[in-house]
XYZ file of C-alpha atoms in Angstrom:
692
model
C 2.513 -35.775 1.760
C 2.427 -34.217 6.122
C -0.411 -33.015 8.282
C 0.385 -30.123 10.772
C -1.149 -28.057 12.985
C 0.780 -25.128 13.177
C 4.045 -25.768 15.655
C 4.233 -29.245 14.693
C 2.751 -32.866 14.646
C 3.237 -33.662 11.667
C 1.491 -36.537 9.329
C 2.861 -37.653 6.823
C 1.521 -39.103 3.517
C 4.406 -41.715 1.364
C 4.481 -42.197 -2.485
C 2.148 -39.813 -3.345
C 1.186 -39.656 -6.623
C -1.015 -37.123 -9.001
C -4.066 -38.667 -10.979
C -7.474 -37.678 -13.088
C -10.654 -38.725 -11.678
C -12.723 -40.569 -13.220
C -15.936 -42.056 -11.674
C -17.260 -43.799 -7.804
C -18.741 -47.253 -8.572
C -19.223 -47.439 -4.397
C -18.425 -45.765 -1.213
C -14.800 -47.054 -0.653
C -13.845 -47.674 -4.372
C -12.668 -44.620 -7.513
C -11.322 -44.443 -11.555
C -8.536 -42.608 -11.489
C -5.985 -42.568 -14.328
C -2.543 -42.152 -13.091
C 0.631 -41.882 -15.248
C -2.703 -43.010 -18.694
C -3.201 -46.217 -17.206
C -7.116 -46.828 -15.788
C -6.019 -47.337 -11.173
C -8.614 -48.971 -8.894
C -8.682 -47.063 -5.716
C -10.068 -47.484 -2.396
C -11.738 -44.387 -1.428
C -10.221 -43.111 2.073
C -13.794 -40.978 2.880
C -16.871 -43.150 3.060
C -19.311 -39.440 2.818
C -20.583 -37.956 -0.787
C -17.976 -36.439 -1.582
C -20.465 -34.800 -4.707
C -18.937 -31.215 -4.605
C -15.454 -32.546 -4.649
C -15.601 -35.902 -6.918
C -16.832 -34.806 -9.562
C -15.021 -36.643 -13.134
C -11.529 -34.788 -14.782
C -10.687 -33.674 -11.495
C -6.765 -33.468 -9.660
C -6.701 -36.355 -6.633
C -3.817 -37.220 -5.125
C -2.984 -40.794 -3.948
C -0.670 -42.792 -1.539
C 0.789 -46.527 -3.363
C 0.638 -48.824 -0.747
C 3.390 -50.712 0.263
C 1.423 -53.924 0.454
C 1.125 -56.203 -2.692
C -1.143 -58.370 -1.085
C -3.366 -55.599 -0.901
C -6.298 -55.510 -4.234
C -6.453 -51.822 -4.300
C -3.067 -50.294 -5.058
C -3.723 -46.730 -4.276
C -5.558 -44.360 -1.757
C -7.259 -41.309 -3.227
C -6.132 -39.257 0.172
C -7.853 -35.899 -2.214
C -9.202 -33.870 -4.411
C -8.346 -30.201 -6.344
C -12.078 -27.843 -6.162
C -11.302 -25.124 -8.090
C -8.333 -23.843 -7.218
C -8.567 -25.100 -3.529
C -6.793 -28.892 -2.563
C -8.864 -30.397 0.080
C -7.816 -33.847 2.184
C -10.325 -36.177 2.637
C -8.978 -38.716 3.875
C -11.113 -39.924 7.204
C -8.151 -40.663 8.943
C -6.761 -37.758 9.283
C -8.441 -35.789 11.822
C -7.964 -37.463 14.927
C -5.148 -37.984 14.397
C -4.464 -34.837 13.731
C -6.632 -34.036 16.861
C -4.615 -36.427 18.767
C -1.392 -35.253 18.124
C -1.803 -32.108 18.566
C -3.109 -32.280 22.085
C -0.232 -34.536 22.789
C 1.794 -31.347 21.895
C 0.244 -29.200 23.561
C -0.420 -27.534 20.152
C -4.841 -27.165 21.461
C -5.079 -23.574 23.631
C -8.460 -24.960 25.698
C -6.776 -28.722 26.344
C -3.439 -28.461 27.277
C -0.995 -30.051 29.976
C -3.933 -32.400 29.482
C -2.457 -35.524 32.257
C -4.180 -38.139 30.452
C -5.442 -38.767 26.637
C -6.666 -41.895 25.177
C -7.980 -43.547 21.355
C -11.775 -44.670 20.291
C -13.532 -44.787 24.218
C -16.837 -45.991 24.561
C -20.030 -44.541 26.900
C -22.711 -46.173 26.835
C -23.801 -47.355 23.286
C -21.362 -44.929 21.619
C -18.172 -44.895 20.996
C -15.849 -41.482 20.786
C -12.862 -40.494 19.306
C -11.013 -39.537 22.775
C -11.495 -40.049 25.942
C -8.928 -37.347 28.436
C -8.299 -36.467 31.685
C -6.589 -32.717 33.446
C -6.575 -32.729 37.212
C -10.270 -32.032 38.400
C -10.782 -31.979 34.752
C -12.165 -35.866 32.078
C -14.726 -36.108 29.189
C -14.829 -36.799 25.999
C -14.024 -35.190 22.045
C -15.458 -36.181 19.665
C -13.900 -35.323 16.499
C -15.574 -34.243 13.198
C -13.452 -34.256 9.347
C -14.839 -31.364 7.414
C -15.060 -31.088 3.583
C -18.078 -28.855 2.080
C -16.947 -25.570 0.755
C -19.997 -22.798 0.150
C -18.333 -19.284 -1.258
C -15.789 -19.791 1.354
C -17.869 -21.593 4.278
C -17.962 -24.773 5.907
C -19.752 -27.164 6.715
C -20.721 -29.802 8.413
C -21.859 -32.409 6.750
C -22.351 -33.399 3.763
C -25.189 -35.797 3.660
C -27.395 -37.035 6.629
C -26.201 -38.543 9.830
C -28.014 -40.421 12.488
C -24.686 -41.798 13.754
C -23.468 -38.260 13.855
C -26.414 -36.857 15.406
C -26.520 -39.808 18.512
C -22.789 -39.395 18.783
C -24.117 -35.588 20.203
C -27.234 -36.761 21.838
C -24.246 -39.023 23.864
C -21.883 -36.422 24.711
C -25.341 -33.953 26.649
C -25.913 -37.901 28.182
C -22.339 -37.364 29.503
C -21.959 -34.324 30.976
C -25.401 -34.856 33.206
C -22.435 -36.689 34.272
C -19.957 -34.527 35.368
C -18.333 -34.711 32.398
C -16.306 -31.347 30.581
C -16.355 -32.056 26.454
C -15.809 -31.087 22.662
C -17.330 -30.821 19.772
C -13.636 -30.458 17.379
C -14.244 -29.447 13.453
C -11.041 -29.859 11.473
C -11.910 -28.257 8.186
C -10.081 -30.002 5.130
C -9.907 -26.429 3.283
C -8.448 -23.389 3.217
C -9.352 -20.044 2.869
C -12.061 -20.329 5.147
C -14.421 -17.318 6.826
C -16.164 -19.660 9.607
C -17.673 -22.616 9.956
C -21.690 -23.461 10.379
C -23.794 -26.446 10.720
C -25.522 -27.324 7.869
C -28.933 -27.374 8.575
C -30.779 -27.972 4.652
C -28.331 -31.372 5.242
C -29.441 -32.411 8.366
C -31.976 -29.904 10.381
C -31.467 -32.407 13.625
C -27.647 -32.192 13.769
C -28.234 -28.764 13.335
C -30.378 -27.815 16.653
C -28.432 -30.664 18.500
C -25.286 -28.674 18.042
C -27.029 -25.833 18.887
C -29.047 -26.981 22.023
C -24.671 -29.202 22.597
C -23.235 -24.608 22.660
C -26.739 -24.587 24.978
C -25.672 -26.461 27.588
C -21.590 -25.494 27.841
C -20.538 -27.527 25.654
C -17.056 -26.889 24.148
C -17.555 -26.643 20.258
C -14.483 -25.672 18.022
C -13.313 -25.634 14.763
C -9.431 -25.694 12.908
C -9.253 -24.621 9.559
C -6.377 -26.106 7.747
C -4.349 -25.300 4.418
C -3.865 -28.640 2.559
C -1.220 -28.675 -0.656
C 0.673 -31.632 -1.817
C 2.531 -32.243 1.076
C 1.687 -30.649 4.500
C -1.572 -30.018 5.600
C -1.936 -26.488 8.337
C -4.094 -25.769 10.904
C -4.986 -22.867 12.267
C -8.626 -22.077 14.592
C -11.949 -20.671 13.329
C -13.675 -18.995 14.621
C -18.268 -20.487 14.269
C -20.948 -18.841 13.728
C -22.752 -16.168 15.393
C -25.043 -18.209 17.251
C -22.700 -21.002 18.138
C -20.386 -18.289 18.690
C -20.873 -14.505 18.787
C -18.116 -12.878 17.340
C -17.038 -11.985 13.470
C -14.415 -14.207 12.256
C -11.733 -13.144 9.631
C -9.088 -15.907 7.890
C -7.071 -15.045 5.469
C -4.910 -17.485 2.697
C -3.040 -20.057 3.794
C -0.066 -21.348 2.151
C 2.621 -24.491 2.371
C 5.648 -23.387 5.440
C 8.734 -22.418 3.642
C 12.733 -21.881 5.096
C 13.802 -18.010 4.715
C 16.249 -17.689 1.502
C 19.100 -16.328 2.262
C 20.179 -13.198 1.019
C 24.052 -12.439 -0.922
C 24.355 -8.475 0.080
C 25.099 -6.219 -2.729
C 27.887 -5.165 -3.020
C 28.088 -2.007 -2.888
C 25.929 -1.324 0.424
C 28.590 -1.955 4.257
C 25.339 -4.078 5.832
C 26.823 -2.122 9.012
C 27.808 1.185 8.212
C 25.616 3.663 10.461
C 26.124 7.469 9.814
C 22.840 8.696 10.553
C 22.271 5.793 13.024
C 18.323 5.936 10.998
C 17.632 1.917 11.793
C 17.676 2.941 15.296
C 14.744 5.619 14.823
C 12.822 2.336 12.406
C 13.259 0.060 15.747
C 11.708 2.943 18.856
C 9.668 1.547 20.314
C 6.665 4.315 19.591
C 7.998 3.429 16.273
C 6.549 -0.420 15.976
C 3.689 -0.094 18.045
C 2.080 1.201 15.285
C 3.482 -0.089 13.084
C 1.929 -3.278 14.156
C -1.440 -1.369 14.603
C -1.305 -0.254 11.250
C -1.046 -3.847 9.485
C -3.701 -4.699 12.761
C -6.084 -3.043 11.545
C -5.572 -3.421 7.811
C -6.404 -7.406 8.724
C -5.691 -9.413 5.924
C -4.575 -12.144 4.738
C -1.203 -14.537 6.625
C 2.065 -15.073 4.194
C 3.483 -18.207 3.745
C 4.279 -18.759 7.004
C 0.040 -19.360 7.731
C 0.545 -16.425 10.637
C -2.127 -14.297 10.721
C -3.064 -10.564 11.916
C -5.216 -12.443 15.142
C -1.652 -13.962 16.455
C 0.687 -11.199 15.751
C 0.492 -9.715 19.250
C 1.476 -12.963 20.874
C 4.481 -13.822 18.548
C 5.621 -9.957 19.105
C 5.723 -9.788 22.858
C 7.307 -13.603 22.228
C 9.890 -12.853 20.001
C 9.816 -9.235 19.562
C 13.040 -8.252 21.045
C 14.887 -11.747 18.893
C 13.677 -9.926 16.231
C 14.835 -6.704 17.081
C 17.883 -7.820 17.443
C 18.506 -9.908 14.855
C 18.037 -6.843 12.825
C 19.954 -4.715 13.909
C 22.706 -7.339 14.099
C 22.118 -7.797 10.411
C 20.705 -11.686 10.942
C 17.102 -11.190 9.736
C 15.859 -12.234 6.905
C 12.900 -11.587 5.217
C 10.768 -14.967 4.861
C 9.685 -14.679 0.347
C 6.730 -13.072 -0.405
C 2.750 -15.655 -1.178
C 1.885 -15.505 -4.566
C -1.907 -14.313 -5.441
C -2.858 -13.219 -8.683
C -5.962 -10.335 -9.094
C -7.909 -10.545 -12.447
C -7.403 -6.941 -14.511
C -9.841 -5.007 -16.510
C -8.751 -6.649 -19.764
C -9.977 -10.828 -20.016
C -7.172 -12.903 -19.607
C -4.578 -10.511 -18.078
C -4.139 -11.155 -14.165
C -2.503 -8.859 -11.840
C 0.692 -10.397 -10.021
C 0.345 -9.333 -5.531
C 3.645 -11.098 -3.131
C 1.573 -10.610 0.103
C 3.983 -10.899 2.605
C 4.029 -12.818 6.122
C 2.600 -10.133 8.920
C 5.669 -10.053 10.644
C 7.587 -8.546 7.632
C 4.827 -6.597 6.825
C 5.382 -4.766 10.822
C 9.320 -4.550 9.160
C 8.312 -2.902 6.895
C 5.626 -0.892 7.902
C 7.947 0.655 10.239
C 10.519 1.339 7.508
C 7.655 3.236 5.191
C 6.265 5.039 8.899
C 9.999 6.507 8.683
C 11.099 6.619 5.386
C 8.187 8.768 4.419
C 8.879 12.186 5.536
C 12.002 12.101 4.560
C 11.320 11.335 0.563
C 8.192 13.416 0.930
C 9.935 16.868 0.977
C 11.589 15.636 -2.556
C 8.379 14.242 -4.604
C 7.145 16.384 -6.978
C 3.496 17.737 -6.822
C 2.649 16.712 -9.460
C 2.825 13.426 -8.162
C -0.419 11.922 -6.361
C -0.825 7.886 -5.628
C -0.400 6.883 -2.474
C 1.150 10.198 -0.698
C -0.171 11.645 2.683
C -2.684 14.005 1.320
C -3.220 13.461 -1.865
C -5.847 11.103 -3.699
C -7.359 10.879 -7.186
C -9.792 13.275 -7.169
C -6.472 15.458 -6.675
C -5.076 13.804 -9.768
C -8.353 14.651 -12.508
C -8.494 18.490 -10.977
C -4.721 18.796 -11.976
C -5.770 17.299 -15.654
C -8.833 19.967 -15.102
C -5.979 22.553 -14.705
C -3.710 21.684 -17.449
C -6.326 21.235 -19.978
C -8.427 24.499 -18.934
C -5.055 26.579 -19.486
C -4.723 25.014 -23.074
C -2.546 21.927 -22.642
C -5.376 19.844 -24.644
C -3.499 16.620 -25.792
C -1.304 13.742 -23.859
C 0.470 11.394 -24.457
C -1.189 8.389 -22.290
C 2.309 5.638 -20.438
C 2.497 2.503 -19.724
C 4.943 1.263 -18.217
C 4.398 -2.623 -19.018
C 4.519 -4.835 -16.248
C 5.962 -1.456 -13.907
C 6.435 -3.077 -9.936
C 7.440 -6.717 -11.225
C 9.826 -5.140 -14.158
C 11.976 -2.584 -11.609
C 15.629 -2.230 -10.940
C 16.733 -3.221 -7.644
C 20.231 -2.256 -9.075
C 19.542 0.791 -10.017
C 16.076 1.531 -6.768
C 19.414 1.308 -4.390
C 21.285 3.386 -6.036
C 18.866 6.009 -5.680
C 17.678 5.131 -2.026
C 21.590 6.005 -1.732
C 21.296 9.747 -1.948
C 18.850 10.183 0.565
C 19.745 6.950 3.033
C 22.652 7.276 4.433
C 22.672 4.503 7.788
C 24.011 0.470 5.076
C 21.452 -1.589 6.870
C 18.946 0.233 6.042
C 19.544 -0.220 2.636
C 20.740 -3.164 4.023
C 17.203 -4.460 5.048
C 15.015 -3.907 2.153
C 17.336 -4.832 0.015
C 16.180 -7.915 1.458
C 13.501 -7.661 1.638
C 13.493 -6.778 -2.606
C 15.568 -10.243 -2.880
C 13.228 -12.043 -0.628
C 11.854 -14.585 -3.363
C 8.417 -15.545 -3.900
C 6.583 -18.432 -3.516
C 4.169 -19.384 -6.706
C 2.467 -23.175 -6.224
C 4.466 -23.965 -3.323
C 7.684 -23.685 -5.138
C 10.497 -20.720 -4.623
C 11.251 -18.350 -6.836
C 14.515 -16.140 -6.151
C 13.356 -12.053 -8.107
C 16.129 -10.655 -9.175
C 13.858 -7.655 -10.694
C 10.380 -5.821 -9.748
C 9.382 -4.448 -5.969
C 6.825 -7.324 -4.991
C 2.714 -6.083 -4.104
C 0.630 -5.788 -1.024
C 3.620 -5.227 1.408
C 3.911 -1.446 2.891
C 6.702 -0.473 1.475
C 5.948 -1.193 -2.068
C 4.606 1.752 -2.497
C 7.001 4.437 -1.361
C 9.586 2.151 -3.237
C 8.027 2.687 -6.227
C 7.004 6.504 -5.396
C 11.076 7.030 -5.328
C 12.074 5.407 -8.227
C 9.142 7.259 -10.664
C 10.177 10.100 -8.547
C 13.075 10.376 -11.091
C 11.201 10.664 -13.671
C 9.227 12.791 -12.244
C 12.651 15.201 -11.664
C 13.949 14.980 -15.072
C 9.871 16.137 -16.483
C 10.320 18.404 -14.381
C 13.009 19.911 -16.129
C 12.462 19.251 -19.550
C 9.591 21.895 -18.716
C 5.947 19.330 -18.420
C 2.628 19.382 -17.303
C 2.631 15.976 -16.409
C -0.329 14.371 -13.499
C 1.369 11.128 -12.108
C -1.054 8.489 -10.260
C 1.266 5.540 -8.877
C 2.259 4.398 -12.716
C -0.250 5.842 -14.584
C 0.951 8.681 -16.236
C -0.143 10.961 -18.564
C 1.960 14.170 -20.198
C 0.028 16.949 -21.466
C 0.248 18.861 -23.413
C -0.243 22.218 -26.514
C -0.831 20.263 -29.591
C 0.021 16.449 -30.975
C 3.056 17.454 -32.796
C 4.270 18.796 -29.962
C 3.347 15.229 -27.744
C 4.847 12.980 -30.252
C 8.284 15.233 -29.341
C 7.627 14.514 -26.212
C 7.037 10.670 -25.808
C 9.361 10.597 -28.531
C 12.342 12.620 -26.908
C 11.677 11.134 -23.161
C 10.972 7.494 -24.032
C 15.008 7.007 -23.874
C 15.476 8.490 -20.528
C 12.920 6.172 -19.455
C 14.363 2.767 -21.160
C 18.523 3.802 -20.823
C 18.358 5.872 -17.847
C 15.669 4.100 -15.489
C 15.424 0.599 -16.644
C 12.200 0.652 -16.954
C 9.760 -0.468 -19.954
C 7.111 1.698 -22.205
C 3.945 -0.889 -23.649
C 4.989 1.328 -27.046
C 1.689 -0.117 -28.230
C -0.553 0.198 -25.358
C 1.045 4.075 -24.597
C -0.127 6.347 -26.999
C -1.036 10.224 -27.726
C -3.754 11.671 -28.268
C -7.231 14.583 -27.097
C -7.794 14.568 -23.796
C -11.260 13.960 -24.697
C -10.406 10.142 -25.943
C -8.188 8.535 -23.318
C -9.038 7.267 -20.691
C -7.098 7.924 -16.708
C -7.744 7.048 -13.192
C -11.382 5.442 -15.595
C -12.262 8.733 -15.827
C -12.293 10.808 -19.647
C -12.319 14.358 -20.305
C -15.094 16.881 -22.230
C -14.786 20.095 -23.812
C -18.869 22.223 -22.151
C -18.542 26.313 -23.228
C -14.652 26.590 -23.279
C -14.410 24.454 -19.252
C -13.303 20.935 -19.037
C -15.318 19.062 -17.694
C -15.404 14.857 -16.142
C -17.001 12.387 -16.742
C -17.440 8.512 -16.203
C -14.639 6.181 -19.189
C -17.163 3.948 -21.013
C -15.082 0.705 -20.668
C -15.804 1.578 -16.594
C -19.160 1.389 -17.365
C -18.615 -1.723 -19.084
C -17.184 -3.537 -15.961
C -19.776 -1.456 -13.671
C -22.350 -3.093 -15.180
C -20.665 -6.098 -15.533
C -19.794 -6.661 -11.868
C -23.632 -5.247 -10.811
C -24.644 -7.791 -13.661
C -22.626 -10.634 -11.066
C -23.989 -8.728 -7.729
C -27.694 -9.751 -9.101
C -26.828 -13.172 -10.702
C -29.144 -16.289 -9.842
C -26.966 -18.803 -9.699
C -24.234 -17.409 -6.342
C -25.681 -18.780 -3.935
C -26.877 -15.180 -2.127
C -29.617 -14.726 0.256
C -31.643 -11.522 -0.667
C -30.349 -9.874 2.663
C -26.950 -10.587 1.500
C -26.898 -9.355 -1.803
C -28.659 -6.045 -1.144
C -25.668 -5.613 1.338
C -22.740 -6.125 -0.991
C -24.692 -3.796 -3.878
C -24.341 -0.870 -0.884
C -20.843 -1.220 -0.327
C -19.998 -1.728 -3.624
C -22.491 1.259 -5.133
C -21.091 3.641 -2.482
C -17.893 2.717 -2.951
C -18.054 3.065 -7.030
C -19.335 6.559 -6.973
C -17.740 7.897 -4.541
C -14.858 7.372 -6.255
C -16.633 8.393 -9.151
C -17.963 11.807 -7.571
C -16.162 14.481 -9.359
C -18.138 12.563 -12.814
C -21.138 14.240 -14.840
C -22.746 11.821 -14.689
C -26.765 11.725 -13.348
C -28.605 10.455 -16.439
C -26.103 8.005 -16.929
C -26.665 6.364 -12.825
C -30.523 7.456 -13.741
C -30.363 5.128 -16.469
C -28.674 2.220 -15.035
C -30.245 2.399 -11.975
C -33.429 1.427 -14.270
C -31.325 -0.994 -15.636
C -30.531 -2.209 -12.412
C -33.777 -2.542 -10.664
C -35.597 -4.610 -14.094
C -31.910 -7.466 -12.941
C -33.337 -6.932 -9.626
C -37.509 -7.795 -10.520
C -36.313 -10.640 -12.304
C -34.322 -12.531 -10.198
C -37.239 -12.139 -7.761
C -39.277 -13.821 -10.737
C -36.363 -16.090 -10.498
C -37.128 -16.760 -6.388
C -40.827 -17.459 -7.257
C -39.928 -20.546 -9.477
C -43.077 -22.226 -9.133
C -46.910 -21.522 -10.821
C -48.272 -21.543 -6.814
C -45.381 -19.057 -5.721
C -45.618 -16.065 -8.628
C -49.626 -16.518 -8.147
C -49.365 -15.650 -4.625
C -46.544 -13.361 -4.978
C -48.449 -10.869 -7.229
C -51.045 -11.368 -5.531
C -49.370 -10.055 -2.640
C -47.647 -6.756 -4.349
C -51.769 -5.936 -5.683
C -51.981 -7.709 -8.922
C -55.324 -8.747 -9.268
C -56.324 -12.178 -9.045
C -56.761 -12.684 -13.488
C -53.786 -11.483 -13.773
C -52.102 -12.824 -10.976
C -52.916 -16.407 -12.697
C -51.932 -14.949 -16.426
C -48.672 -13.971 -15.711
C -47.146 -16.720 -12.727
C -48.701 -19.104 -15.802
C -46.653 -17.002 -18.567
C -43.917 -18.701 -20.987
C -42.168 -15.649 -21.651
C -38.100 -15.504 -20.655
C -36.570 -14.231 -17.364
C -34.657 -11.105 -17.954
C -39.237 -10.991 -21.215
C -40.807 -10.684 -18.526
C -39.241 -8.957 -15.922
C -40.154 -5.365 -18.141
C -43.419 -6.655 -17.393
C -45.699 -3.796 -17.265
C -47.912 -7.066 -14.114
C -44.256 -7.044 -12.424
C -43.350 -3.021 -12.896
C -46.697 -2.964 -10.563
C -45.968 -5.339 -8.441
C -42.334 -4.744 -7.719
C -42.576 -0.581 -8.835
C -39.732 1.389 -7.867
C -41.295 2.229 -4.125
C -41.368 -1.677 -3.234
C -37.346 -1.809 -4.470
C -36.769 0.367 -2.073
C -37.966 -0.564 1.213
C -36.808 -3.885 0.695
C -33.675 -2.154 2.082
C -32.067 -1.648 -2.076
C -30.405 1.315 -2.570
C -29.399 3.387 -6.296
C -26.766 4.847 -7.725
C -28.462 8.402 -8.613
C -29.883 8.414 -5.125
C -26.558 8.149 -3.896
C -24.682 10.203 -5.773
C -26.747 12.635 -4.865
C -26.384 12.617 -1.151
C -21.855 12.851 -1.863
C -22.448 15.048 -4.747
C -19.247 17.784 -5.472
C -20.647 18.943 -8.569
């Protein structure tokens, strides 16, 4: 295992093995199952690590080369869920020291002197530095505690840590310029904050330290079985008033070399399309769009915040490599998103931010060219078109008598696109072989799964700016074939329905189009999910349809309602550790987004029912928060309940869900009171944006 700051400075672990954590008899020893045998191992962190070291957790250990040592192994990292966290307390000091020496910390560049373990009064600080006229101490803290994507320190009360903070303050008065350096040994962290609940004295001292002008730094880590990568992280508002969003990280990998298809000549340029892509204005626009969308980093760990400095330094070199045909994209980072169906996932491939800029530049030039070829019945990922337009088109066809539907399901479409067929389709329009070659490289760049490289001989990775355009170009072949045969259809990305006047006609259409899809386009049709049915029974983009007074109208599909209610349950759960303000914010975001998407549908009655149910959920949340009898009695009185009834209900043994419907709770937390707390509800928001 190694530790690495971006740009270098590696610390290597040798002889690492995998094990299963059993228990921890004391601070220094743990029992771990290794190769079917229980071993006593040394724990390289005297902190409690209670949230990490739980029975059954997968851990990584380093085997000692010392034959005289009592324990053969040292425990260095452990999984928390799917996240690997380094708990080696020796890592932070070594990494920070090496990184400063190598000029990898922007705040501590070009120091003249750097010493370890320097004594000052009654304390011993981790590092001492001198830089021209400046001198100071650096106290390093390793952070292993994470809650809901927030890193916190400490994970246990620390008198020693508070003492160091106070000594740092004293030395500031004597002219020392000091730093507190938090090295967060956890990936995917939003921001860092002091753990006030655990140690208020330390947190207050840290805040006071910031006020005195002492620099507080936080660098984030990604931990894998063989490396740790670091990046500067923002600190909570009252320490540093800068918003932060940190994306995910993965281990580094080398760019794979792609053998080009013999059909493509990488050096043939008939319309000089590559020059348009690499045009300064086009590349600048691509950068701005990638920057605006933010998003997580790819396999190299670079975030959008680092993109501009990189392009300023290496932009010309990048463009020249692309011109010469020598540029090789990095593999994409695999991210799995749960689907509506239980147990099923959608695979996304996140390119590096540099690759996203190049892909965006390609898409900006190619989109207007192919937009002229696309069908009027295609609505997904196209300028000036939306899912609402697709639904209105369905209504139009149904009103014209096309009431039976072939609900087409392309099985794992993005993962099964035939790349050779796609290149052939692209080559009919794009005559610059260099552009075809570059796109082909992106298709074959590969993917990193669990830090292992996998080739991509099929499919178009979802997640990059280029994939929506490529998917539309491929499926446009199907669109043109359906138009040639005279069919009515509506397509949104890979979701498609073909509309017919009778069920018999729909069955015949399905039978006739299958050979073309599978034999000509080499795509897979999911026969189990592809159905023929009346339009009122299909689910399309979350909507369904019904006939009223001879007119086709839109409603929400029952499965969509179930999904929405499950999300509300998640947002109003009491086990997520959220405060009321954060819960209100998340509910507002979800309700606004959901209603704006489904506002075409007739759903007034539905939303009133949902709101009533949601208010009951909110009452239950507050009742749970008022845990103690005294608190419940006090709050009920506060909301206008007389003493006797308040005391009666405060002592009730009824369950949370049952009590949430009680008259007492409905009176104390009535609709007006809940609204005054800042909550918004579906029906109220629907009335604001309703288009019906």
